């Protein structure tokens, strides 16, 4: 599952090299989206399906989403602009974005502070989503979770006579956003999860720890029904979790040996960085 | 378990390069069989044993099956023609096909619409096959499953005084085909599974998702006996599941870096492709 | 865990290339021992500990065992001769063999037909060995197992006031051999397993399928206490299981790409080979 | 998760090559710390977080700890000296050490014989730490464990109104050291584990076997509540467990092919080495 990603090194060079065009305020954001895909494929969270999006820095009514394609192969050139209002591409250029883009659009509509959304079919959370047991925060690094994570039941959201498990229109997307509520994560029964954050980095780190938390809870429950989850004083305060360390760790795991050797080591351990653990 | 398969690049070149022979209508089918072996070994579904076959495009009474050999090493040159009527090779050329070829022959005989059959000893489904619990569809992408997947019990099919777990004659094959019924999958107690499809691609994607579905159900049941499976409106309509995306994903995972770099990216996101999720 | 083993290609060449020495009747056996180590490390059955031995072709009262060393690094030159009678090296050459060599010596003493012994600390069997539940044959390829596999309890074998879990003298070795009885496998509570066979190849294939069988039984039991194991007519007759196919499969997984490319493909599917499934 | 670590080859050369400086008594210790990081990342015990420290050979009131950074990238140059008395760096050089350094400082203060401390967020122990079930020694190589391993409950240690799961001050560190008591390991509910030893090597081998032991116990408990753990005569005597073999095995797994080929094989099987199993 782990792959070296030589491509990561050459990202973001070409645009600035050519002359006098105004810099794209979404350029770094697109880099983060591509890195997010690399990380989430490498960590086994994205496979054939799943998608990462970010709200545009240029226009909060637009989000950035790759065309429909295998997650492992996404590059900046694949990223299109999509309208929050109706989840349709601003200019499709003859390309499609994913049929479940309504997940993203409706969450951006309902949660103005959300800057990034990840939808995945993670095998770590699906078993728990099938049971009547709620995911609870059990692992220290998952202190961003609420005391109970909601589990979206598509049957309650489907139109009369409706079919399928997918969130393929605005109504279903809005129902998912409602179940998500103010939380960073919503499980989706038999389907996977959707994670949101204030940045692509934050949502990626959250997605990885949602996976770990679900795995730990599931494995503990197979041993004993009486497991102890974290209580309110054990959850994170606003911005308490410095996500830079795990983001860097996950990112470095995707690098090829040459890119690894080129890591800027002077950044480590600086007293001014906010490193909490 | 993941291996780069450089061989995949050179497949299908030699035949057309030599002069004026009529093209083999089964040529592309044989390519798909070889790719299917690569994918299923890479995904951990085929190991020392297991086989993939396809009904010939030239004669519906014939199916294509490799000679008895390690799944990881199958090439087009290893593929023989086998008669549906009695599961014997048309022209063995001094080679044997697998002793469980009757699985394939009897299913092709009973199900005229079936174009491909996969038999595997997958470790993801065996635990469930040992229990009285039926596999149910629990994962969105496994919506091709029936509400309950049959589990073949060889004891009921064995001739009086018969021995063994293997399907090594036409009677046992016919009994398996009967248990399979109209479904795409039949588990085999303590043995593995058999998956059928309208194409090699479809059967491969189904086989991978049968594995994932069985794993998710097994892990959920270890936590709680009350798990929720998909209901009828959540299952796929005919051809609702576009298997091209996961087929491409699984195929690309088997490629070496050079073959990966050569992937035709212009195909992604085209509006005319049927991409449902 | 999977490693390419380029060394395997050059084994067995040097001795015959030099002149006029009588061929060593144990030469091919030593090759098999080295290959067995490669396979069992690659399959995760040997780690820091564990050992593979074979009865000498030259003298049934002697067995071949590597000096005490990491399993992953064993070569032919590391293999010493050890006496069956007391499990002491014939000529230690200043080297030690493993402290648990008594496992091997006492089994060779008690079971004259046994030609190879594998002792491992396999994590697949240990959980079952801790429970009161006996390992039963549940997977078709484990039809060499008895209806119940014995589980060695060192507490019953320890001398008065004795300590430890290891089989470090002849008394403990003899007790283990007694618990093994006429079977091919004995689990060892909290410790691992010992597998015997008529050849190195057979014992290796048995060891891998003991692992798979234990895993499948354990995972099934986590879902339901009512699992169905194989009955007598489903077990193998004498020599019914052709172990060449899985041996070749496991061996090929240890090869580097060049060695893989050099595999003799003309051997596949020959009608004269005994290929049962 | 397994990575080749070419860096390991060049460690420890540069200092002695330059002229006439007194050798650093902590030089070999720092090598061991770096190797420990390589091993524990490779074995999946350290990920984004976790740290290895050692008590200085120069001053027992000082311990060696890397600056705050990704565990996979630690080199000797990253290691700082930290005071046992207050867990503050002797000379921070503008760098920070980890916020949980109090774990280490307080244990070195309470346990004078302890020479190395490892704190990790191991996913193998967390499930058990969430349940009311104590970790017990169940695997032969974990005979260094007590009959019950303590499980640290931060709620009992937190100051009134205190928050969080982390051990980020001396009070919490002292509470952890108290729960650890005279043992080599303390689990930490929902957080991970802390392992101590008489050397870096010992603590590393202990940490790996704590993981294996926890996994085996957890998997066995999923099958049956009646599992048998080791009793007092089955635990290790002082120094009974020769940790050199597993240390070497784990170390060699981190080496690249060239470094592997350069392993000094003349050390294997020497009669004078204390090889117990």
PDB file of N, CA and C in Angstrom, chain A residues 2 138-141 209 212 215-216 219-220 222-224 226-231 233-237 240-241 245-246 249-250 252-253 260 263 265-271 273 275 277, chain D residues 1 3 47-49 67-71 73-75 78 94-96 98-100 121 123 126-128 130-133 153-155 158 162-166 168 189-191 218 221-222:
ATOM      1  N   UNK A   2       2.074   1.145   0.502  1.00  0.00           N
ATOM      2  CA  UNK A   2       2.951   2.314   0.576  1.00  0.00           C
ATOM      3  C   UNK A   2       3.638   2.502  -0.775  1.00  0.00           C
ATOM      4  N   UNK A 138     -11.528   7.408  21.774  1.00  0.00           N
ATOM      5  CA  UNK A 138     -10.838   6.495  22.693  1.00  0.00           C
ATOM      6  C   UNK A 138      -9.322   6.671  22.655  1.00  0.00           C
ATOM      7  N   UNK A 139      -8.830   7.359  21.652  1.00  0.00           N
ATOM      8  CA  UNK A 139      -7.384   7.508  21.466  1.00  0.00           C
ATOM      9  C   UNK A 139      -7.002   8.976  21.642  1.00  0.00           C
ATOM     10  N   UNK A 140      -5.959   9.233  22.395  1.00  0.00           N
ATOM     11  CA  UNK A 140      -5.578  10.600  22.754  1.00  0.00           C
ATOM     12  C   UNK A 140      -5.587  11.560  21.560  1.00  0.00           C
ATOM     13  N   UNK A 141      -5.031  11.136  20.428  1.00  0.00           N
ATOM     14  CA  UNK A 141      -4.919  12.040  19.274  1.00  0.00           C
ATOM     15  C   UNK A 141      -6.253  12.271  18.580  1.00  0.00           C
ATOM     16  N   UNK A 209      -6.746   9.873  11.985  1.00  0.00           N
ATOM     17  CA  UNK A 209      -7.007   9.511  13.383  1.00  0.00           C
ATOM     18  C   UNK A 209      -8.433   9.002  13.606  1.00  0.00           C
ATOM     19  N   UNK A 212      -7.819   5.388  12.969  1.00  0.00           N
ATOM     20  CA  UNK A 212      -7.134   4.730  14.078  1.00  0.00           C
ATOM     21  C   UNK A 212      -8.084   4.571  15.261  1.00  0.00           C
ATOM     22  N   UNK A 215     -10.576   1.793  14.619  1.00  0.00           N
ATOM     23  CA  UNK A 215      -9.913   0.486  14.735  1.00  0.00           C
ATOM     24  C   UNK A 215      -9.715   0.104  16.196  1.00  0.00           C
ATOM     25  N   UNK A 216      -9.228   1.044  16.985  1.00  0.00           N
ATOM     26  CA  UNK A 216      -8.963   0.759  18.394  1.00  0.00           C
ATOM     27  C   UNK A 216     -10.260   0.444  19.140  1.00  0.00           C
ATOM     28  N   UNK A 219     -11.530  -3.056  18.006  1.00  0.00           N
ATOM     29  CA  UNK A 219     -10.734  -4.161  18.557  1.00  0.00           C
ATOM     30  C   UNK A 219     -10.960  -4.311  20.060  1.00  0.00           C
ATOM     31  N   UNK A 220     -11.118  -3.189  20.754  1.00  0.00           N
ATOM     32  CA  UNK A 220     -11.376  -3.271  22.198  1.00  0.00           C
ATOM     33  C   UNK A 220     -12.739  -3.902  22.459  1.00  0.00           C
ATOM     34  N   UNK A 222     -14.239  -6.072  20.746  1.00  0.00           N
ATOM     35  CA  UNK A 222     -14.214  -7.516  20.496  1.00  0.00           C
ATOM     36  C   UNK A 222     -13.723  -8.281  21.724  1.00  0.00           C
ATOM     37  N   UNK A 223     -13.081  -7.559  22.636  1.00  0.00           N
ATOM     38  CA  UNK A 223     -12.531  -8.163  23.851  1.00  0.00           C
ATOM     39  C   UNK A 223     -13.468  -7.965  25.039  1.00  0.00           C
ATOM     40  N   UNK A 224     -14.056  -6.797  25.126  1.00  0.00           N
ATOM     41  CA  UNK A 224     -14.895  -6.474  26.281  1.00  0.00           C
ATOM     42  C   UNK A 224     -15.895  -5.394  25.900  1.00  0.00           C
ATOM     43  N   UNK A 226     -17.116  -3.387  27.998  1.00  0.00           N
ATOM     44  CA  UNK A 226     -16.949  -2.278  28.952  1.00  0.00           C
ATOM     45  C   UNK A 226     -15.680  -1.491  28.661  1.00  0.00           C
ATOM     46  N   UNK A 227     -15.689  -0.695  27.624  1.00  0.00           N
ATOM     47  CA  UNK A 227     -14.476   0.052  27.348  1.00  0.00           C
ATOM     48  C   UNK A 227     -14.649   1.500  27.786  1.00  0.00           C
ATOM     49  N   UNK A 228     -13.527   2.111  28.089  1.00  0.00           N
ATOM     50  CA  UNK A 228     -13.549   3.474  28.618  1.00  0.00           C
ATOM     51  C   UNK A 228     -13.161   4.445  27.507  1.00  0.00           C
ATOM     52  N   UNK A 229     -14.062   5.372  27.212  1.00  0.00           N
ATOM     53  CA  UNK A 229     -13.725   6.383  26.210  1.00  0.00           C
ATOM     54  C   UNK A 229     -13.318   7.675  26.927  1.00  0.00           C
ATOM     55  N   UNK A 230     -12.853   8.634  26.160  1.00  0.00           N
ATOM     56  CA  UNK A 230     -12.392   9.887  26.739  1.00  0.00           C
ATOM     57  C   UNK A 230     -13.587  10.726  27.199  1.00  0.00           C
ATOM     58  N   UNK A 231     -13.401  11.455  28.304  1.00  0.00           N
ATOM     59  CA  UNK A 231     -14.467  12.333  28.788  1.00  0.00           C
ATOM     60  C   UNK A 231     -14.167  13.775  28.373  1.00  0.00           C
ATOM     61  N   UNK A 233     -13.104  16.590  29.705  1.00  0.00           N
ATOM     62  CA  UNK A 233     -11.818  17.266  29.951  1.00  0.00           C
ATOM     63  C   UNK A 233     -10.656  16.651  29.168  1.00  0.00           C
ATOM     64  N   UNK A 234     -10.896  15.510  28.569  1.00  0.00           N
ATOM     65  CA  UNK A 234      -9.813  14.870  27.815  1.00  0.00           C
ATOM     66  C   UNK A 234      -9.841  15.219  26.331  1.00  0.00           C
ATOM     67  N   UNK A 235     -10.917  15.878  25.918  1.00  0.00           N
ATOM     68  CA  UNK A 235     -10.999  16.285  24.506  1.00  0.00           C
ATOM     69  C   UNK A 235     -10.195  17.563  24.290  1.00  0.00           C
ATOM     70  N   UNK A 236      -9.902  17.858  23.030  1.00  0.00           N
ATOM     71  CA  UNK A 236      -9.089  19.028  22.719  1.00  0.00           C
ATOM     72  C   UNK A 236      -9.870  20.318  22.869  1.00  0.00           C
ATOM     73  N   UNK A 237      -9.181  21.332  23.351  1.00  0.00           N
ATOM     74  CA  UNK A 237      -9.667  22.689  23.186  1.00  0.00           C
ATOM     75  C   UNK A 237      -9.462  23.099  21.733  1.00  0.00           C
ATOM     76  N   UNK A 240      -6.037  22.931  19.929  1.00  0.00           N
ATOM     77  CA  UNK A 240      -5.048  22.369  20.842  1.00  0.00           C
ATOM     78  C   UNK A 240      -4.154  21.346  20.147  1.00  0.00           C
ATOM     79  N   UNK A 241      -4.700  20.719  19.148  1.00  0.00           N
ATOM     80  CA  UNK A 241      -3.966  19.653  18.472  1.00  0.00           C
ATOM     81  C   UNK A 241      -3.142  20.242  17.333  1.00  0.00           C
ATOM     82  N   UNK A 245       2.819  18.088  12.949  1.00  0.00           N
ATOM     83  CA  UNK A 245       3.684  16.909  13.109  1.00  0.00           C
ATOM     84  C   UNK A 245       3.140  15.689  12.365  1.00  0.00           C
ATOM     85  N   UNK A 246       1.903  15.264  12.638  1.00  0.00           N
ATOM     86  CA  UNK A 246       1.426  14.099  11.882  1.00  0.00           C
ATOM     87  C   UNK A 246       1.319  14.374  10.379  1.00  0.00           C
ATOM     88  N   UNK A 249       4.687  13.820   9.051  1.00  0.00           N
ATOM     89  CA  UNK A 249       5.008  12.390   9.112  1.00  0.00           C
ATOM     90  C   UNK A 249       4.320  11.636   7.976  1.00  0.00           C
ATOM     91  N   UNK A 250       3.032  11.859   7.819  1.00  0.00           N
ATOM     92  CA  UNK A 250       2.294  11.141   6.774  1.00  0.00           C
ATOM     93  C   UNK A 250       2.809  11.540   5.386  1.00  0.00           C
ATOM     94  N   UNK A 252       5.839  12.611   4.609  1.00  0.00           N
ATOM     95  CA  UNK A 252       7.177  12.070   4.355  1.00  0.00           C
ATOM     96  C   UNK A 252       7.136  10.587   3.997  1.00  0.00           C
ATOM     97  N   UNK A 253       6.156   9.879   4.525  1.00  0.00           N
ATOM     98  CA  UNK A 253       6.023   8.462   4.178  1.00  0.00           C
ATOM     99  C   UNK A 253       5.717   8.255   2.698  1.00  0.00           C
ATOM    100  N   UNK A 260      13.064  12.308   0.253  1.00  0.00           N
ATOM    101  CA  UNK A 260      13.290  12.167   1.699  1.00  0.00           C
ATOM    102  C   UNK A 260      14.617  12.783   2.107  1.00  0.00           C
ATOM    103  N   UNK A 263      14.638  16.563   2.639  1.00  0.00           N
ATOM    104  CA  UNK A 263      13.793  17.197   3.664  1.00  0.00           C
ATOM    105  C   UNK A 263      14.588  18.247   4.436  1.00  0.00           C
ATOM    106  N   UNK A 265      15.771  19.779   7.378  1.00  0.00           N
ATOM    107  CA  UNK A 265      15.834  19.349   8.764  1.00  0.00           C
ATOM    108  C   UNK A 265      15.945  20.529   9.732  1.00  0.00           C
ATOM    109  N   UNK A 266      16.215  21.701   9.200  1.00  0.00           N
ATOM    110  CA  UNK A 266      16.418  22.850  10.099  1.00  0.00           C
ATOM    111  C   UNK A 266      15.118  23.275  10.778  1.00  0.00           C
ATOM    112  N   UNK A 267      14.004  22.765  10.276  1.00  0.00           N
ATOM    113  CA  UNK A 267      12.702  23.140  10.851  1.00  0.00           C
ATOM    114  C   UNK A 267      12.396  22.410  12.167  1.00  0.00           C
ATOM    115  N   UNK A 268      13.097  21.288  12.395  1.00  0.00           N
ATOM    116  CA  UNK A 268      12.722  20.441  13.543  1.00  0.00           C
ATOM    117  C   UNK A 268      13.052  21.110  14.877  1.00  0.00           C
ATOM    118  N   UNK A 269      12.140  20.968  15.809  1.00  0.00           N
ATOM    119  CA  UNK A 269      12.431  21.334  17.187  1.00  0.00           C
ATOM    120  C   UNK A 269      12.548  22.812  17.459  1.00  0.00           C
ATOM    121  N   UNK A 270      12.193  23.643  16.489  1.00  0.00           N
ATOM    122  CA  UNK A 270      12.293  25.082  16.729  1.00  0.00           C
ATOM    123  C   UNK A 270      11.370  25.481  17.874  1.00  0.00           C
ATOM    124  N   UNK A 271      11.889  26.316  18.753  1.00  0.00           N
ATOM    125  CA  UNK A 271      11.094  26.671  19.935  1.00  0.00           C
ATOM    126  C   UNK A 271       9.853  27.451  19.565  1.00  0.00           C
ATOM    127  N   UNK A 273       7.858  26.906  17.123  1.00  0.00           N
ATOM    128  CA  UNK A 273       6.744  26.116  16.586  1.00  0.00           C
ATOM    129  C   UNK A 273       5.879  25.645  17.737  1.00  0.00           C
ATOM    130  N   UNK A 275       4.478  22.946  19.192  1.00  0.00           N
ATOM    131  CA  UNK A 275       4.513  21.477  19.239  1.00  0.00           C
ATOM    132  C   UNK A 275       4.039  21.027  20.606  1.00  0.00           C
ATOM    133  N   UNK A 277       2.921  17.841  21.586  1.00  0.00           N
ATOM    134  CA  UNK A 277       3.242  16.505  22.133  1.00  0.00           C
ATOM    135  C   UNK A 277       4.330  15.849  21.315  1.00  0.00           C
TER     136      UNK A 277
ATOM    137  N   UNK D   1       5.515  -0.484   5.684  1.00  0.00           N
ATOM    138  CA  UNK D   1       6.043   0.023   6.953  1.00  0.00           C
ATOM    139  C   UNK D   1       7.537  -0.270   7.052  1.00  0.00           C
ATOM    140  N   UNK D   3      11.258  -0.150   5.986  1.00  0.00           N
ATOM    141  CA  UNK D   3      12.054   0.684   5.094  1.00  0.00           C
ATOM    142  C   UNK D   3      13.523   0.354   5.190  1.00  0.00           C
ATOM    143  N   UNK D  47       5.154   6.112  15.415  1.00  0.00           N
ATOM    144  CA  UNK D  47       4.639   6.649  14.155  1.00  0.00           C
ATOM    145  C   UNK D  47       4.912   8.151  14.116  1.00  0.00           C
ATOM    146  N   UNK D  48       3.869   8.969  14.142  1.00  0.00           N
ATOM    147  CA  UNK D  48       4.100  10.417  14.167  1.00  0.00           C
ATOM    148  C   UNK D  48       4.675  10.852  15.507  1.00  0.00           C
ATOM    149  N   UNK D  49       4.380  10.079  16.537  1.00  0.00           N
ATOM    150  CA  UNK D  49       4.739  10.470  17.899  1.00  0.00           C
ATOM    151  C   UNK D  49       5.559   9.362  18.567  1.00  0.00           C
ATOM    152  N   UNK D  67      15.520  16.320  19.808  1.00  0.00           N
ATOM    153  CA  UNK D  67      14.608  17.450  19.695  1.00  0.00           C
ATOM    154  C   UNK D  67      13.264  16.956  19.160  1.00  0.00           C
ATOM    155  N   UNK D  68      12.234  17.764  19.346  1.00  0.00           N
ATOM    156  CA  UNK D  68      10.901  17.407  18.859  1.00  0.00           C
ATOM    157  C   UNK D  68      10.939  17.287  17.344  1.00  0.00           C
ATOM    158  N   UNK D  69      10.641  16.090  16.817  1.00  0.00           N
ATOM    159  CA  UNK D  69      10.751  15.866  15.376  1.00  0.00           C
ATOM    160  C   UNK D  69      10.140  14.508  15.030  1.00  0.00           C
ATOM    161  N   UNK D  70       9.934  14.252  13.724  1.00  0.00           N
ATOM    162  CA  UNK D  70       9.386  12.944  13.347  1.00  0.00           C
ATOM    163  C   UNK D  70      10.347  11.812  13.718  1.00  0.00           C
ATOM    164  N   UNK D  71       9.846  10.806  14.418  1.00  0.00           N
ATOM    165  CA  UNK D  71      10.699   9.697  14.859  1.00  0.00           C
ATOM    166  C   UNK D  71      11.510   9.035  13.730  1.00  0.00           C
ATOM    167  N   UNK D  73      13.079  10.215  11.387  1.00  0.00           N
ATOM    168  CA  UNK D  73      14.188  10.991  10.838  1.00  0.00           C
ATOM    169  C   UNK D  73      15.284  11.300  11.854  1.00  0.00           C
ATOM    170  N   UNK D  74      15.198  10.783  13.061  1.00  0.00           N
ATOM    171  CA  UNK D  74      16.155  11.134  14.121  1.00  0.00           C
ATOM    172  C   UNK D  74      17.583  10.684  13.767  1.00  0.00           C
ATOM    173  N   UNK D  75      18.535  11.597  13.948  1.00  0.00           N
ATOM    174  CA  UNK D  75      19.964  11.261  13.823  1.00  0.00           C
ATOM    175  C   UNK D  75      20.669  11.676  15.114  1.00  0.00           C
ATOM    176  N   UNK D  78      20.571  15.211  16.363  1.00  0.00           N
ATOM    177  CA  UNK D  78      19.319  15.751  16.904  1.00  0.00           C
ATOM    178  C   UNK D  78      19.185  15.554  18.411  1.00  0.00           C
ATOM    179  N   UNK D  94      18.228  26.584  21.191  1.00  0.00           N
ATOM    180  CA  UNK D  94      17.103  27.092  20.401  1.00  0.00           C
ATOM    181  C   UNK D  94      16.122  26.024  19.957  1.00  0.00           C
ATOM    182  N   UNK D  95      16.305  24.823  20.497  1.00  0.00           N
ATOM    183  CA  UNK D  95      15.448  23.703  20.083  1.00  0.00           C
ATOM    184  C   UNK D  95      14.578  23.236  21.238  1.00  0.00           C
ATOM    185  N   UNK D  96      13.461  22.616  20.884  1.00  0.00           N
ATOM    186  CA  UNK D  96      12.584  22.049  21.899  1.00  0.00           C
ATOM    187  C   UNK D  96      12.721  20.536  21.915  1.00  0.00           C
ATOM    188  N   UNK D  98      10.445  17.074  23.299  1.00  0.00           N
ATOM    189  CA  UNK D  98       9.017  16.778  23.299  1.00  0.00           C
ATOM    190  C   UNK D  98       8.304  17.201  24.589  1.00  0.00           C
ATOM    191  N   UNK D  99       7.052  17.630  24.438  1.00  0.00           N
ATOM    192  CA  UNK D  99       6.242  18.069  25.575  1.00  0.00           C
ATOM    193  C   UNK D  99       5.999  16.994  26.618  1.00  0.00           C
ATOM    194  N   UNK D 100       6.146  15.736  26.226  1.00  0.00           N
ATOM    195  CA  UNK D 100       5.951  14.639  27.184  1.00  0.00           C
ATOM    196  C   UNK D 100       7.292  14.149  27.758  1.00  0.00           C
ATOM    197  N   UNK D 121       2.796   5.212  21.162  1.00  0.00           N
ATOM    198  CA  UNK D 121       1.330   5.190  21.024  1.00  0.00           C
ATOM    199  C   UNK D 121       0.958   3.931  20.252  1.00  0.00           C
ATOM    200  N   UNK D 123      -0.535   0.851  18.596  1.00  0.00           N
ATOM    201  CA  UNK D 123      -1.910   0.397  18.344  1.00  0.00           C
ATOM    202  C   UNK D 123      -2.136  -1.044  18.792  1.00  0.00           C
ATOM    203  N   UNK D 126      -3.267  -0.381  22.738  1.00  0.00           N
ATOM    204  CA  UNK D 126      -4.361   0.533  23.087  1.00  0.00           C
ATOM    205  C   UNK D 126      -5.690  -0.190  23.308  1.00  0.00           C
ATOM    206  N   UNK D 127      -6.082  -1.138  22.437  1.00  0.00           N
ATOM    207  CA  UNK D 127      -7.379  -1.789  22.709  1.00  0.00           C
ATOM    208  C   UNK D 127      -7.457  -2.385  24.114  1.00  0.00           C
ATOM    209  N   UNK D 128      -6.428  -3.104  24.524  1.00  0.00           N
ATOM    210  CA  UNK D 128      -6.442  -3.699  25.862  1.00  0.00           C
ATOM    211  C   UNK D 128      -6.502  -2.610  26.930  1.00  0.00           C
ATOM    212  N   UNK D 130      -8.047   0.018  26.961  1.00  0.00           N
ATOM    213  CA  UNK D 130      -9.392   0.597  27.073  1.00  0.00           C
ATOM    214  C   UNK D 130     -10.341  -0.275  27.885  1.00  0.00           C
ATOM    215  N   UNK D 131      -9.950  -1.520  28.104  1.00  0.00           N
ATOM    216  CA  UNK D 131     -10.835  -2.468  28.786  1.00  0.00           C
ATOM    217  C   UNK D 131     -10.441  -2.609  30.257  1.00  0.00           C
ATOM    218  N   UNK D 132     -11.314  -3.234  31.054  1.00  0.00           N
ATOM    219  CA  UNK D 132     -10.950  -3.471  32.455  1.00  0.00           C
ATOM    220  C   UNK D 132      -9.984  -4.654  32.614  1.00  0.00           C
ATOM    221  N   UNK D 133      -9.595  -5.288  31.505  1.00  0.00           N
ATOM    222  CA  UNK D 133      -8.751  -6.479  31.573  1.00  0.00           C
ATOM    223  C   UNK D 133      -7.277  -6.075  31.607  1.00  0.00           C
ATOM    224  N   UNK D 153      -4.134   5.438  34.641  1.00  0.00           N
ATOM    225  CA  UNK D 153      -5.367   6.193  34.422  1.00  0.00           C
ATOM    226  C   UNK D 153      -5.090   7.660  34.730  1.00  0.00           C
ATOM    227  N   UNK D 154      -4.974   8.439  33.662  1.00  0.00           N
ATOM    228  CA  UNK D 154      -4.599   9.840  33.829  1.00  0.00           C
ATOM    229  C   UNK D 154      -5.624  10.627  34.654  1.00  0.00           C
ATOM    230  N   UNK D 155      -6.867  10.143  34.655  1.00  0.00           N
ATOM    231  CA  UNK D 155      -7.895  10.875  35.429  1.00  0.00           C
ATOM    232  C   UNK D 155      -7.560  10.931  36.912  1.00  0.00           C
ATOM    233  N   UNK D 158      -4.619  13.658  37.202  1.00  0.00           N
ATOM    234  CA  UNK D 158      -4.777  15.047  36.789  1.00  0.00           C
ATOM    235  C   UNK D 158      -5.070  15.945  37.975  1.00  0.00           C
ATOM    236  N   UNK D 162      -7.908  19.892  35.782  1.00  0.00           N
ATOM    237  CA  UNK D 162      -6.922  19.640  34.727  1.00  0.00           C
ATOM    238  C   UNK D 162      -7.563  19.012  33.503  1.00  0.00           C
ATOM    239  N   UNK D 163      -6.850  19.112  32.395  1.00  0.00           N
ATOM    240  CA  UNK D 163      -7.389  18.619  31.141  1.00  0.00           C
ATOM    241  C   UNK D 163      -6.338  17.775  30.396  1.00  0.00           C
ATOM    242  N   UNK D 164      -6.839  17.002  29.433  1.00  0.00           N
ATOM    243  CA  UNK D 164      -5.933  16.344  28.491  1.00  0.00           C
ATOM    244  C   UNK D 164      -5.454  14.975  28.929  1.00  0.00           C
ATOM    245  N   UNK D 165      -4.928  14.251  27.976  1.00  0.00           N
ATOM    246  CA  UNK D 165      -4.456  12.882  28.161  1.00  0.00           C
ATOM    247  C   UNK D 165      -2.937  12.825  28.305  1.00  0.00           C
ATOM    248  N   UNK D 166      -2.262  13.925  28.007  1.00  0.00           N
ATOM    249  CA  UNK D 166      -0.805  13.888  27.888  1.00  0.00           C
ATOM    250  C   UNK D 166      -0.114  14.091  29.247  1.00  0.00           C
ATOM    251  N   UNK D 168       2.348  16.075  30.566  1.00  0.00           N
ATOM    252  CA  UNK D 168       3.059  17.266  30.140  1.00  0.00           C
ATOM    253  C   UNK D 168       3.608  18.109  31.282  1.00  0.00           C
ATOM    254  N   UNK D 189      -3.966   4.234  29.494  1.00  0.00           N
ATOM    255  CA  UNK D 189      -5.319   4.092  28.918  1.00  0.00           C
ATOM    256  C   UNK D 189      -5.561   5.068  27.760  1.00  0.00           C
ATOM    257  N   UNK D 190      -5.906   4.514  26.609  1.00  0.00           N
ATOM    258  CA  UNK D 190      -6.240   5.321  25.449  1.00  0.00           C
ATOM    259  C   UNK D 190      -5.075   6.097  24.870  1.00  0.00           C
ATOM    260  N   UNK D 191      -3.886   5.790  25.306  1.00  0.00           N
ATOM    261  CA  UNK D 191      -2.748   6.615  24.952  1.00  0.00           C
ATOM    262  C   UNK D 191      -1.591   5.760  24.405  1.00  0.00           C
ATOM    263  N   UNK D 218      -5.153 -10.063  23.153  1.00  0.00           N
ATOM    264  CA  UNK D 218      -6.375  -9.473  22.603  1.00  0.00           C
ATOM    265  C   UNK D 218      -7.063 -10.436  21.649  1.00  0.00           C
ATOM    266  N   UNK D 221      -8.590 -13.369  23.562  1.00  0.00           N
ATOM    267  CA  UNK D 221      -9.794 -12.980  24.301  1.00  0.00           C
ATOM    268  C   UNK D 221     -11.001 -12.807  23.389  1.00  0.00           C
ATOM    269  N   UNK D 222     -10.765 -12.499  22.130  1.00  0.00           N
ATOM    270  CA  UNK D 222     -11.887 -12.379  21.190  1.00  0.00           C
ATOM    271  C   UNK D 222     -12.510 -13.743  20.909  1.00  0.00           C
TER     272      UNK D 222
END
